[in-house]
Amino acid sequence: MHILIVDGHPDPNEKRFCHAAAAAYAEGARKSGHEARVIAIAKLDIPVLRSQDEWVHGTLPPQLKEAQDAIKWADHLVIIYPLWLGDVPAYLKAFLEQVARPDFAFAPGSSYPTAGPLKGKSARLIVTMGMPAFVYRWFFFKHSVTSLKRNVLELVGIRPVRETIIGMVETTDHEKWLKSIKSLGQAAR
């Protein structure tokens, strides 16, 4: 299986848990014979889109064309990100807006996006946060995960979309979580 891991933490500091999680998933996938690539958005220059016209007709930056090619190549996408202000970090959102252009994520001339070229891929979201995961799930209804899953990934035909939510990331047992994430990579789930 071809697996693309999008390390969606915008901070290039190597001590960030999301970076370790991306490496653990890739290691597990490769150990089981899968091909895995990692895109670390912190290493990319991602301009912000400011209009629908720019999204539809603007020029995609070359480094993001490589990201689109990697998404096309992948059978399974893994997006790892920290919860910031209750949502996906703005830099990851900018990445998704750039790569999910209409001519890429939607079928040409189609008004129904699931007919597009991304249909048939699967995904896993791995989200880290400072609050307890059960509070995010039950009090906040895991709204950012639901939004990314339903309003972005499933909208363009990517399903199933599974999730792993890691709460209390600053104090949790990192080694236990990395072992679990590595196992997810081995199973390509």
Short mmCIF file of the C-alpha atoms (twelve columns), coordinates in Angstrom:
data_MODEL
# 
_entry.id   MODEL 
# 
loop_
_atom_site.group_PDB 
_atom_site.id 
_atom_site.type_symbol 
_atom_site.label_atom_id 
_atom_site.label_alt_id 
_atom_site.label_comp_id 
_atom_site.label_asym_id 
_atom_site.label_seq_id 
_atom_site.Cartn_x 
_atom_site.Cartn_y 
_atom_site.Cartn_z 
_atom_site.pdbx_PDB_model_num 
ATOM 1   C CA . MET A 1   0.000   0.000  0.000   1 
ATOM 2   C CA . HIS A 2   1.141   3.571  -0.698  1 
ATOM 3   C CA . ILE A 3   0.801   5.742  2.398   1 
ATOM 4   C CA . LEU A 4   1.218   9.506  2.597   1 
ATOM 5   C CA . ILE A 5   1.671   11.006 6.046   1 
ATOM 6   C CA . VAL A 6   1.010   14.738 6.320   1 
ATOM 7   C CA . ASP A 7   2.780   16.034 9.416   1 
ATOM 8   C CA . GLY A 8   0.515   19.020 9.989   1 
ATOM 9   C CA . HIS A 9   2.346   20.666 12.870  1 
ATOM 10  C CA . PRO A 10  3.447   24.106 11.660  1 
ATOM 11  C CA . ASP A 11  6.328   24.362 14.162  1 
ATOM 12  C CA . PRO A 12  9.584   22.877 12.782  1 
ATOM 13  C CA . ASN A 13  10.886  22.246 16.333  1 
ATOM 14  C CA . GLU A 14  11.866  18.570 16.272  1 
ATOM 15  C CA . LYS A 15  10.646  18.093 19.855  1 
ATOM 16  C CA . ARG A 16  6.993   18.374 18.808  1 
ATOM 17  C CA . PHE A 17  5.111   15.139 19.436  1 
ATOM 18  C CA . CYS A 18  3.352   15.318 16.047  1 
ATOM 19  C CA . HIS A 19  6.728   14.963 14.311  1 
ATOM 20  C CA . ALA A 20  7.526   11.860 16.367  1 
ATOM 21  C CA . ALA A 21  4.059   10.474 15.616  1 
ATOM 22  C CA . ALA A 22  4.596   10.946 11.864  1 
ATOM 23  C CA . ALA A 23  7.932   9.150  12.067  1 
ATOM 24  C CA . ALA A 24  6.415   6.303  14.130  1 
ATOM 25  C CA . TYR A 25  3.557   5.762  11.671  1 
ATOM 26  C CA . ALA A 26  6.003   5.746  8.731   1 
ATOM 27  C CA . GLU A 27  8.306   3.304  10.531  1 
ATOM 28  C CA . GLY A 28  5.436   0.938  11.268  1 
ATOM 29  C CA . ALA A 29  4.149   1.103  7.690   1 
ATOM 30  C CA . ARG A 30  7.580   0.412  6.198   1 
ATOM 31  C CA . LYS A 31  8.136   -2.454 8.632   1 
ATOM 32  C CA . SER A 32  5.045   -4.156 7.151   1 
ATOM 33  C CA . GLY A 33  6.224   -3.634 3.582   1 
ATOM 34  C CA . HIS A 34  4.147   -0.570 2.761   1 
ATOM 35  C CA . GLU A 35  5.650   2.396  0.954   1 
ATOM 36  C CA . ALA A 36  5.400   5.530  3.088   1 
ATOM 37  C CA . ARG A 37  6.181   9.164  2.383   1 
ATOM 38  C CA . VAL A 38  6.042   12.056 4.844   1 
ATOM 39  C CA . ILE A 39  5.250   15.677 4.054   1 
ATOM 40  C CA . ALA A 40  6.186   18.014 6.907   1 
ATOM 41  C CA . ILE A 41  4.247   21.221 6.293   1 
ATOM 42  C CA . ALA A 42  6.577   23.097 8.652   1 
ATOM 43  C CA . LYS A 43  9.255   22.775 5.962   1 
ATOM 44  C CA . LEU A 44  7.065   24.221 3.179   1 
ATOM 45  C CA . ASP A 45  6.356   27.775 2.123   1 
ATOM 46  C CA . ILE A 46  2.561   27.813 1.918   1 
ATOM 47  C CA . PRO A 47  0.916   31.023 0.735   1 
ATOM 48  C CA . VAL A 48  -2.587  31.798 1.975   1 
ATOM 49  C CA . LEU A 49  -5.364  31.920 -0.592  1 
ATOM 50  C CA . ARG A 50  -7.408  35.114 -0.402  1 
ATOM 51  C CA . SER A 51  -10.200 34.630 -2.918  1 
ATOM 52  C CA . GLN A 52  -12.250 31.985 -4.701  1 
ATOM 53  C CA . ASP A 53  -10.817 33.195 -8.002  1 
ATOM 54  C CA . GLU A 54  -7.290  32.567 -6.712  1 
ATOM 55  C CA . TRP A 55  -8.344  29.080 -5.509  1 
ATOM 56  C CA . VAL A 56  -9.898  28.186 -8.872  1 
ATOM 57  C CA . HIS A 57  -7.574  29.962 -11.331 1 
ATOM 58  C CA . GLY A 58  -4.407  30.773 -9.376  1 
ATOM 59  C CA . THR A 59  -1.045  29.105 -9.906  1 
ATOM 60  C CA . LEU A 60  -0.198  26.315 -7.528  1 
ATOM 61  C CA . PRO A 61  3.258   26.785 -5.949  1 
ATOM 62  C CA . PRO A 62  5.735   24.110 -7.217  1 
ATOM 63  C CA . GLN A 63  6.358   22.584 -3.768  1 
ATOM 64  C CA . LEU A 64  2.626   22.039 -3.405  1 
ATOM 65  C CA . LYS A 65  2.426   20.412 -6.839  1 
ATOM 66  C CA . GLU A 66  4.775   17.793 -5.377  1 
ATOM 67  C CA . ALA A 67  2.329   17.390 -2.478  1 
ATOM 68  C CA . GLN A 68  -0.548  16.898 -4.930  1 
ATOM 69  C CA . ASP A 69  1.473   14.257 -6.763  1 
ATOM 70  C CA . ALA A 70  2.100   12.478 -3.452  1 
ATOM 71  C CA . ILE A 71  -1.625  12.559 -2.637  1 
ATOM 72  C CA . LYS A 72  -2.427  11.072 -6.061  1 
ATOM 73  C CA . TRP A 73  0.192   8.358  -5.445  1 
ATOM 74  C CA . ALA A 74  -1.220  7.427  -2.028  1 
ATOM 75  C CA . ASP A 75  -3.851  4.821  -1.313  1 
ATOM 76  C CA . HIS A 76  -4.085  5.938  2.326   1 
ATOM 77  C CA . LEU A 77  -3.596  9.409  3.822   1 
ATOM 78  C CA . VAL A 78  -2.608  10.102 7.408   1 
ATOM 79  C CA . ILE A 79  -2.987  13.661 8.678   1 
ATOM 80  C CA . ILE A 80  -1.396  14.424 12.031  1 
ATOM 81  C CA . TYR A 81  -1.990  17.771 13.700  1 
ATOM 82  C CA . PRO A 82  -2.265  19.542 17.054  1 
ATOM 83  C CA . LEU A 83  -5.586  21.091 18.038  1 
ATOM 84  C CA . TRP A 84  -5.068  24.867 18.078  1 
ATOM 85  C CA . LEU A 85  -7.811  27.160 19.345  1 
ATOM 86  C CA . GLY A 86  -10.184 24.243 18.949  1 
ATOM 87  C CA . ASP A 87  -9.379  23.628 15.291  1 
ATOM 88  C CA . VAL A 88  -6.861  22.628 12.633  1 
ATOM 89  C CA . PRO A 89  -3.822  24.973 12.674  1 
ATOM 90  C CA . ALA A 90  -4.175  27.760 10.096  1 
ATOM 91  C CA . TYR A 91  -1.009  26.622 8.309   1 
ATOM 92  C CA . LEU A 92  -2.430  23.121 7.795   1 
ATOM 93  C CA . LYS A 93  -5.682  24.654 6.582   1 
ATOM 94  C CA . ALA A 94  -3.690  26.761 4.084   1 
ATOM 95  C CA . PHE A 95  -1.958  23.573 2.886   1 
ATOM 96  C CA . LEU A 96  -5.290  21.781 2.407   1 
ATOM 97  C CA . GLU A 97  -6.818  24.755 0.582   1 
ATOM 98  C CA . GLN A 98  -3.859  24.925 -1.780  1 
ATOM 99  C CA . VAL A 99  -3.692  21.221 -2.648  1 
ATOM 100 C CA . ALA A 100 -7.456  20.595 -2.806  1 
ATOM 101 C CA . ARG A 101 -7.971  22.848 -5.815  1 
ATOM 102 C CA . PRO A 102 -11.037 22.126 -7.976  1 
ATOM 103 C CA . ASP A 103 -9.024  20.715 -10.877 1 
ATOM 104 C CA . PHE A 104 -7.329  18.293 -8.481  1 
ATOM 105 C CA . ALA A 105 -9.865  17.266 -5.853  1 
ATOM 106 C CA . PHE A 106 -13.048 17.416 -7.925  1 
ATOM 107 C CA . ALA A 107 -13.959 15.714 -11.185 1 
ATOM 108 C CA . PRO A 108 -13.698 18.168 -14.100 1 
ATOM 109 C CA . GLY A 109 -17.081 19.754 -14.752 1 
ATOM 110 C CA . SER A 110 -18.697 17.839 -11.877 1 
ATOM 111 C CA . SER A 111 -20.896 19.553 -9.339  1 
ATOM 112 C CA . TYR A 112 -20.646 16.516 -7.056  1 
ATOM 113 C CA . PRO A 113 -17.096 16.240 -5.649  1 
ATOM 114 C CA . THR A 114 -17.098 12.559 -4.664  1 
ATOM 115 C CA . ALA A 115 -16.904 11.716 -8.359  1 
ATOM 116 C CA . GLY A 116 -13.361 13.105 -8.323  1 
ATOM 117 C CA . PRO A 117 -9.941  11.522 -8.582  1 
ATOM 118 C CA . LEU A 118 -9.492  11.114 -4.796  1 
ATOM 119 C CA . LYS A 119 -12.416 8.722  -4.470  1 
ATOM 120 C CA . GLY A 120 -11.419 5.338  -3.084  1 
ATOM 121 C CA . LYS A 121 -8.581  6.519  -0.847  1 
ATOM 122 C CA . SER A 122 -8.818  6.026  2.917   1 
ATOM 123 C CA . ALA A 123 -7.531  8.250  5.716   1 
ATOM 124 C CA . ARG A 124 -6.572  8.391  9.372   1 
ATOM 125 C CA . LEU A 125 -6.586  11.594 11.443  1 
ATOM 126 C CA . ILE A 126 -4.283  11.734 14.458  1 
ATOM 127 C CA . VAL A 127 -4.989  14.773 16.620  1 
ATOM 128 C CA . THR A 128 -3.104  15.898 19.720  1 
ATOM 129 C CA . MET A 129 -4.368  18.346 22.322  1 
ATOM 130 C CA . GLY A 130 -3.767  19.677 25.796  1 
ATOM 131 C CA . MET A 131 -7.220  18.862 27.159  1 
ATOM 132 C CA . PRO A 132 -8.388  15.353 28.001  1 
ATOM 133 C CA . ALA A 133 -9.571  13.523 24.879  1 
ATOM 134 C CA . PHE A 134 -12.908 12.595 26.482  1 
ATOM 135 C CA . VAL A 135 -13.666 16.291 27.093  1 
ATOM 136 C CA . TYR A 136 -12.975 17.056 23.445  1 
ATOM 137 C CA . ARG A 137 -15.115 14.125 22.292  1 
ATOM 138 C CA . TRP A 138 -18.090 14.548 24.618  1 
ATOM 139 C CA . PHE A 139 -18.230 18.247 25.491  1 
ATOM 140 C CA . PHE A 140 -16.930 19.763 22.242  1 
ATOM 141 C CA . PHE A 141 -18.251 16.917 20.022  1 
ATOM 142 C CA . LYS A 142 -14.775 16.650 18.402  1 
ATOM 143 C CA . HIS A 143 -15.864 19.413 16.032  1 
ATOM 144 C CA . SER A 144 -12.567 19.987 14.193  1 
ATOM 145 C CA . VAL A 145 -12.141 16.277 13.507  1 
ATOM 146 C CA . THR A 146 -15.733 16.037 12.285  1 
ATOM 147 C CA . SER A 147 -15.305 19.106 10.097  1 
ATOM 148 C CA . LEU A 148 -12.081 17.878 8.476   1 
ATOM 149 C CA . LYS A 149 -13.527 14.397 8.027   1 
ATOM 150 C CA . ARG A 150 -16.942 15.374 6.632   1 
ATOM 151 C CA . ASN A 151 -16.343 18.754 5.001   1 
ATOM 152 C CA . VAL A 152 -12.994 18.054 3.366   1 
ATOM 153 C CA . LEU A 153 -12.002 14.389 3.113   1 
ATOM 154 C CA . GLU A 154 -15.356 12.680 2.658   1 
ATOM 155 C CA . LEU A 155 -16.573 15.530 0.465   1 
ATOM 156 C CA . VAL A 156 -13.944 14.609 -2.140  1 
ATOM 157 C CA . GLY A 157 -14.569 10.873 -1.813  1 
ATOM 158 C CA . ILE A 158 -11.946 9.832  0.742   1 
ATOM 159 C CA . ARG A 159 -13.442 7.178  3.004   1 
ATOM 160 C CA . PRO A 160 -13.332 5.556  5.398   1 
ATOM 161 C CA . VAL A 161 -11.751 8.200  7.613   1 
ATOM 162 C CA . ARG A 162 -10.653 6.876  10.999  1 
ATOM 163 C CA . GLU A 163 -9.440  8.931  13.936  1 
ATOM 164 C CA . THR A 164 -7.067  8.795  16.858  1 
ATOM 165 C CA . ILE A 165 -7.399  11.542 19.460  1 
ATOM 166 C CA . ILE A 166 -4.572  11.998 21.956  1 
ATOM 167 C CA . GLY A 167 -5.409  14.194 24.938  1 
ATOM 168 C CA . MET A 168 -3.166  15.645 27.612  1 
ATOM 169 C CA . VAL A 169 -0.284  15.454 25.141  1 
ATOM 170 C CA . GLU A 170 2.158   17.271 27.408  1 
ATOM 171 C CA . THR A 171 1.779   14.757 30.232  1 
ATOM 172 C CA . THR A 172 0.690   11.538 28.509  1 
ATOM 173 C CA . ASP A 173 2.949   8.523  28.053  1 
ATOM 174 C CA . HIS A 174 4.549   9.415  24.713  1 
ATOM 175 C CA . GLU A 175 6.265   6.061  24.289  1 
ATOM 176 C CA . LYS A 176 2.976   4.204  24.741  1 
ATOM 177 C CA . TRP A 177 1.300   6.405  22.131  1 
ATOM 178 C CA . LEU A 178 4.195   6.114  19.675  1 
ATOM 179 C CA . LYS A 179 4.037   2.324  19.976  1 
ATOM 180 C CA . SER A 180 0.292   2.450  19.271  1 
ATOM 181 C CA . ILE A 181 0.799   4.777  16.274  1 
ATOM 182 C CA . LYS A 182 3.536   2.516  14.938  1 
ATOM 183 C CA . SER A 183 1.050   -0.374 15.150  1 
ATOM 184 C CA . LEU A 184 -1.481  1.686  13.167  1 
ATOM 185 C CA . GLY A 185 1.194   2.151  10.504  1 
ATOM 186 C CA . GLN A 186 1.926   -1.572 10.403  1 
ATOM 187 C CA . ALA A 187 -1.776  -2.272 9.826   1 
ATOM 188 C CA . ALA A 188 -2.049  0.645  7.375   1 
ATOM 189 C CA . ARG A 189 -5.078  1.915  9.289   1 
# 
